[in-house]
Amino acid sequence: MRASALMTMLTLPLALSACDGGEEATDTEAMPMAGSMPADNRPMSEDASMMSSGAEMRMASAEGTVTAIDNEAGTITIEHGPVPAVDWPAMTMSFEADAASRQGIAVGDEVTFDFGMSDAGSRITSISKK
């Protein structure tokens, strides 16, 4: 018998015994991240709106010109060049941005910025004037 087949036969029962048989934990002490407040009721800061959605984030960088800032919506609109990292052509689009990012930038500013994108949308993580 080959060594790899022998190892598989020996480790398979150990791997199966490590399974809990489908029982769900009901004791919150057994769940290290369980707090006294359910996740749906936890307060959410402005910075956590999209980023904590659990969606996978893809990061990229770009350059462009700020065309609008909407403090009520929490967005900065940028006419940017192509973004090869995410296979985007040049376009104008709005990005979610925290208050600090929106304060330091004005319409007409040429900027470089980093952003994260997920199914929930795109959010600026850093921005600076060129």
PDB file of C-alpha atoms in Angstrom:
ATOM      1  CA  MET A   1       0.000   0.000   0.000  1.00  0.00           C
ATOM      2  CA  ARG A   2       1.328   3.436  -0.902  1.00  0.00           C
ATOM      3  CA  ALA A   3       2.213   5.817   1.908  1.00  0.00           C
ATOM      4  CA  SER A   4      -0.252   8.498   0.735  1.00  0.00           C
ATOM      5  CA  ALA A   5      -3.148   6.017   0.719  1.00  0.00           C
ATOM      6  CA  LEU A   6      -2.146   4.797   4.174  1.00  0.00           C
ATOM      7  CA  MET A   7      -1.989   8.370   5.505  1.00  0.00           C
ATOM      8  CA  THR A   8      -5.421   9.101   4.063  1.00  0.00           C
ATOM      9  CA  MET A   9      -6.883   6.041   5.703  1.00  0.00           C
ATOM     10  CA  LEU A  10      -5.351   6.992   9.050  1.00  0.00           C
ATOM     11  CA  THR A  11      -6.277  10.692   8.989  1.00  0.00           C
ATOM     12  CA  LEU A  12      -9.829  10.381   7.649  1.00  0.00           C
ATOM     13  CA  PRO A  13     -11.277   9.005  10.912  1.00  0.00           C
ATOM     14  CA  LEU A  14      -9.513  11.774  12.864  1.00  0.00           C
ATOM     15  CA  ALA A  15     -10.887  14.451  10.576  1.00  0.00           C
ATOM     16  CA  LEU A  16     -14.400  13.051  10.849  1.00  0.00           C
ATOM     17  CA  SER A  17     -14.205  12.812  14.625  1.00  0.00           C
ATOM     18  CA  ALA A  18     -13.330  16.520  14.746  1.00  0.00           C
ATOM     19  CA  CYS A  19     -16.740  17.340  13.261  1.00  0.00           C
ATOM     20  CA  ASP A  20     -19.385  18.173  15.821  1.00  0.00           C
ATOM     21  CA  GLY A  21     -22.128  16.148  14.168  1.00  0.00           C
ATOM     22  CA  GLY A  22     -24.095  19.225  13.122  1.00  0.00           C
ATOM     23  CA  GLU A  23     -25.005  20.379  16.627  1.00  0.00           C
ATOM     24  CA  GLU A  24     -25.321  24.137  16.976  1.00  0.00           C
ATOM     25  CA  ALA A  25     -23.735  25.984  19.849  1.00  0.00           C
ATOM     26  CA  THR A  26     -26.355  27.535  22.089  1.00  0.00           C
ATOM     27  CA  ASP A  27     -24.117  28.839  24.848  1.00  0.00           C
ATOM     28  CA  THR A  28     -22.765  32.324  24.081  1.00  0.00           C
ATOM     29  CA  GLU A  29     -19.647  31.558  26.105  1.00  0.00           C
ATOM     30  CA  ALA A  30     -18.773  29.009  23.419  1.00  0.00           C
ATOM     31  CA  MET A  31     -18.904  31.770  20.811  1.00  0.00           C
ATOM     32  CA  PRO A  32     -15.939  34.113  21.360  1.00  0.00           C
ATOM     33  CA  MET A  33     -17.403  37.035  19.373  1.00  0.00           C
ATOM     34  CA  ALA A  34     -20.891  36.829  20.872  1.00  0.00           C
ATOM     35  CA  GLY A  35     -21.591  39.962  22.851  1.00  0.00           C
ATOM     36  CA  SER A  36     -24.511  41.079  24.927  1.00  0.00           C
ATOM     37  CA  MET A  37     -25.975  42.999  21.974  1.00  0.00           C
ATOM     38  CA  PRO A  38     -27.221  41.212  18.829  1.00  0.00           C
ATOM     39  CA  ALA A  39     -25.389  42.229  15.657  1.00  0.00           C
ATOM     40  CA  ASP A  40     -28.549  43.754  14.151  1.00  0.00           C
ATOM     41  CA  ASN A  41     -28.888  46.137  17.095  1.00  0.00           C
ATOM     42  CA  ARG A  42     -25.294  47.311  17.337  1.00  0.00           C
ATOM     43  CA  PRO A  43     -24.812  51.008  16.588  1.00  0.00           C
ATOM     44  CA  MET A  44     -23.175  51.650  13.227  1.00  0.00           C
ATOM     45  CA  SER A  45     -20.824  54.559  12.683  1.00  0.00           C
ATOM     46  CA  GLU A  46     -20.722  56.494   9.427  1.00  0.00           C
ATOM     47  CA  ASP A  47     -17.369  54.873   8.632  1.00  0.00           C
ATOM     48  CA  ALA A  48     -18.787  51.360   9.009  1.00  0.00           C
ATOM     49  CA  SER A  49     -21.781  51.601   6.675  1.00  0.00           C
ATOM     50  CA  MET A  50     -20.491  49.743   3.617  1.00  0.00           C
ATOM     51  CA  MET A  51     -17.225  48.366   4.872  1.00  0.00           C
ATOM     52  CA  SER A  52     -18.795  46.150   7.541  1.00  0.00           C
ATOM     53  CA  SER A  53     -21.302  44.536   5.214  1.00  0.00           C
ATOM     54  CA  GLY A  54     -19.273  41.329   5.159  1.00  0.00           C
ATOM     55  CA  ALA A  55     -18.831  41.603   1.415  1.00  0.00           C
ATOM     56  CA  GLU A  56     -15.413  40.889  -0.046  1.00  0.00           C
ATOM     57  CA  MET A  57     -13.567  44.176  -0.698  1.00  0.00           C
ATOM     58  CA  ARG A  58     -11.351  44.746  -3.730  1.00  0.00           C
ATOM     59  CA  MET A  59      -8.919  47.635  -3.403  1.00  0.00           C
ATOM     60  CA  ALA A  60      -7.714  49.962  -6.171  1.00  0.00           C
ATOM     61  CA  SER A  61      -6.189  53.398  -6.775  1.00  0.00           C
ATOM     62  CA  ALA A  62      -7.033  56.076  -9.318  1.00  0.00           C
ATOM     63  CA  GLU A  63      -6.575  59.719 -10.299  1.00  0.00           C
ATOM     64  CA  GLY A  64      -9.221  62.195 -11.331  1.00  0.00           C
ATOM     65  CA  THR A  65     -11.020  65.500 -10.851  1.00  0.00           C
ATOM     66  CA  VAL A  66     -13.674  66.097  -8.188  1.00  0.00           C
ATOM     67  CA  THR A  67     -16.933  67.126  -9.893  1.00  0.00           C
ATOM     68  CA  ALA A  68     -19.290  67.132  -6.879  1.00  0.00           C
ATOM     69  CA  ILE A  69     -19.373  66.682  -3.116  1.00  0.00           C
ATOM     70  CA  ASP A  70     -22.648  65.712  -1.454  1.00  0.00           C
ATOM     71  CA  ASN A  71     -22.347  65.980   2.317  1.00  0.00           C
ATOM     72  CA  GLU A  72     -25.938  64.824   2.844  1.00  0.00           C
ATOM     73  CA  ALA A  73     -25.425  61.626   0.837  1.00  0.00           C
ATOM     74  CA  GLY A  74     -21.833  61.215   2.093  1.00  0.00           C
ATOM     75  CA  THR A  75     -20.355  61.009  -1.420  1.00  0.00           C
ATOM     76  CA  ILE A  76     -17.653  62.510  -3.602  1.00  0.00           C
ATOM     77  CA  THR A  77     -18.146  62.349  -7.381  1.00  0.00           C
ATOM     78  CA  ILE A  78     -14.937  62.013  -9.377  1.00  0.00           C
ATOM     79  CA  GLU A  79     -14.236  62.037 -13.108  1.00  0.00           C
ATOM     80  CA  HIS A  80     -11.423  59.496 -13.141  1.00  0.00           C
ATOM     81  CA  GLY A  81      -9.185  57.854 -15.696  1.00  0.00           C
ATOM     82  CA  PRO A  82      -9.059  54.114 -16.405  1.00  0.00           C
ATOM     83  CA  VAL A  83      -8.530  51.840 -13.393  1.00  0.00           C
ATOM     84  CA  PRO A  84      -6.754  48.717 -14.710  1.00  0.00           C
ATOM     85  CA  ALA A  85      -6.763  46.988 -11.296  1.00  0.00           C
ATOM     86  CA  VAL A  86     -10.552  46.594 -11.515  1.00  0.00           C
ATOM     87  CA  ASP A  87     -10.878  46.692 -15.311  1.00  0.00           C
ATOM     88  CA  TRP A  88     -12.758  50.021 -15.375  1.00  0.00           C
ATOM     89  CA  PRO A  89     -12.664  52.503 -18.254  1.00  0.00           C
ATOM     90  CA  ALA A  90     -12.467  56.248 -17.627  1.00  0.00           C
ATOM     91  CA  MET A  91     -15.781  57.505 -16.196  1.00  0.00           C
ATOM     92  CA  THR A  92     -17.466  59.830 -13.739  1.00  0.00           C
ATOM     93  CA  MET A  93     -18.907  58.192 -10.641  1.00  0.00           C
ATOM     94  CA  SER A  94     -19.810  58.794  -7.005  1.00  0.00           C
ATOM     95  CA  PHE A  95     -17.950  57.118  -4.170  1.00  0.00           C
ATOM     96  CA  GLU A  96     -18.981  56.906  -0.525  1.00  0.00           C
ATOM     97  CA  ALA A  97     -16.580  58.989   1.560  1.00  0.00           C
ATOM     98  CA  ASP A  98     -16.313  59.766   5.273  1.00  0.00           C
ATOM     99  CA  ALA A  99     -16.644  63.319   6.594  1.00  0.00           C
ATOM    100  CA  ALA A 100     -12.874  63.858   6.896  1.00  0.00           C
ATOM    101  CA  SER A 101     -12.342  62.930   3.244  1.00  0.00           C
ATOM    102  CA  ARG A 102     -15.143  65.241   2.123  1.00  0.00           C
ATOM    103  CA  GLN A 103     -13.795  68.186   4.160  1.00  0.00           C
ATOM    104  CA  GLY A 104     -10.307  68.189   2.693  1.00  0.00           C
ATOM    105  CA  ILE A 105     -11.422  68.265  -0.949  1.00  0.00           C
ATOM    106  CA  ALA A 106     -13.215  70.828  -3.139  1.00  0.00           C
ATOM    107  CA  VAL A 107     -14.974  70.657  -6.506  1.00  0.00           C
ATOM    108  CA  GLY A 108     -12.377  71.080  -9.255  1.00  0.00           C
ATOM    109  CA  ASP A 109      -9.507  69.557  -7.238  1.00  0.00           C
ATOM    110  CA  GLU A 110      -7.319  67.067  -9.072  1.00  0.00           C
ATOM    111  CA  VAL A 111      -6.888  64.102  -6.736  1.00  0.00           C
ATOM    112  CA  THR A 112      -5.335  60.700  -6.290  1.00  0.00           C
ATOM    113  CA  PHE A 113      -7.426  58.279  -4.255  1.00  0.00           C
ATOM    114  CA  ASP A 114      -7.626  54.725  -2.989  1.00  0.00           C
ATOM    115  CA  PHE A 115     -10.946  52.962  -2.779  1.00  0.00           C
ATOM    116  CA  GLY A 116     -12.504  49.677  -1.848  1.00  0.00           C
ATOM    117  CA  MET A 117     -15.312  48.135  -3.827  1.00  0.00           C
ATOM    118  CA  SER A 118     -17.778  45.362  -3.112  1.00  0.00           C
ATOM    119  CA  ASP A 119     -21.284  44.371  -4.120  1.00  0.00           C
ATOM    120  CA  ALA A 120     -22.482  47.144  -1.790  1.00  0.00           C
ATOM    121  CA  GLY A 121     -20.661  49.865  -3.773  1.00  0.00           C
ATOM    122  CA  SER A 122     -17.385  51.778  -3.779  1.00  0.00           C
ATOM    123  CA  ARG A 123     -15.895  53.727  -0.858  1.00  0.00           C
ATOM    124  CA  ILE A 124     -12.902  56.049  -0.783  1.00  0.00           C
ATOM    125  CA  THR A 125     -10.370  54.931   1.820  1.00  0.00           C
ATOM    126  CA  SER A 126      -7.903  57.784   1.242  1.00  0.00           C
ATOM    127  CA  ILE A 127      -7.808  60.847  -0.979  1.00  0.00           C
ATOM    128  CA  SER A 128      -5.325  63.671  -1.512  1.00  0.00           C
ATOM    129  CA  LYS A 129      -4.891  66.628  -3.842  1.00  0.00           C
ATOM    130  CA  LYS A 130      -2.339  66.230  -6.625  1.00  0.00           C
TER     131      LYS A 130
END
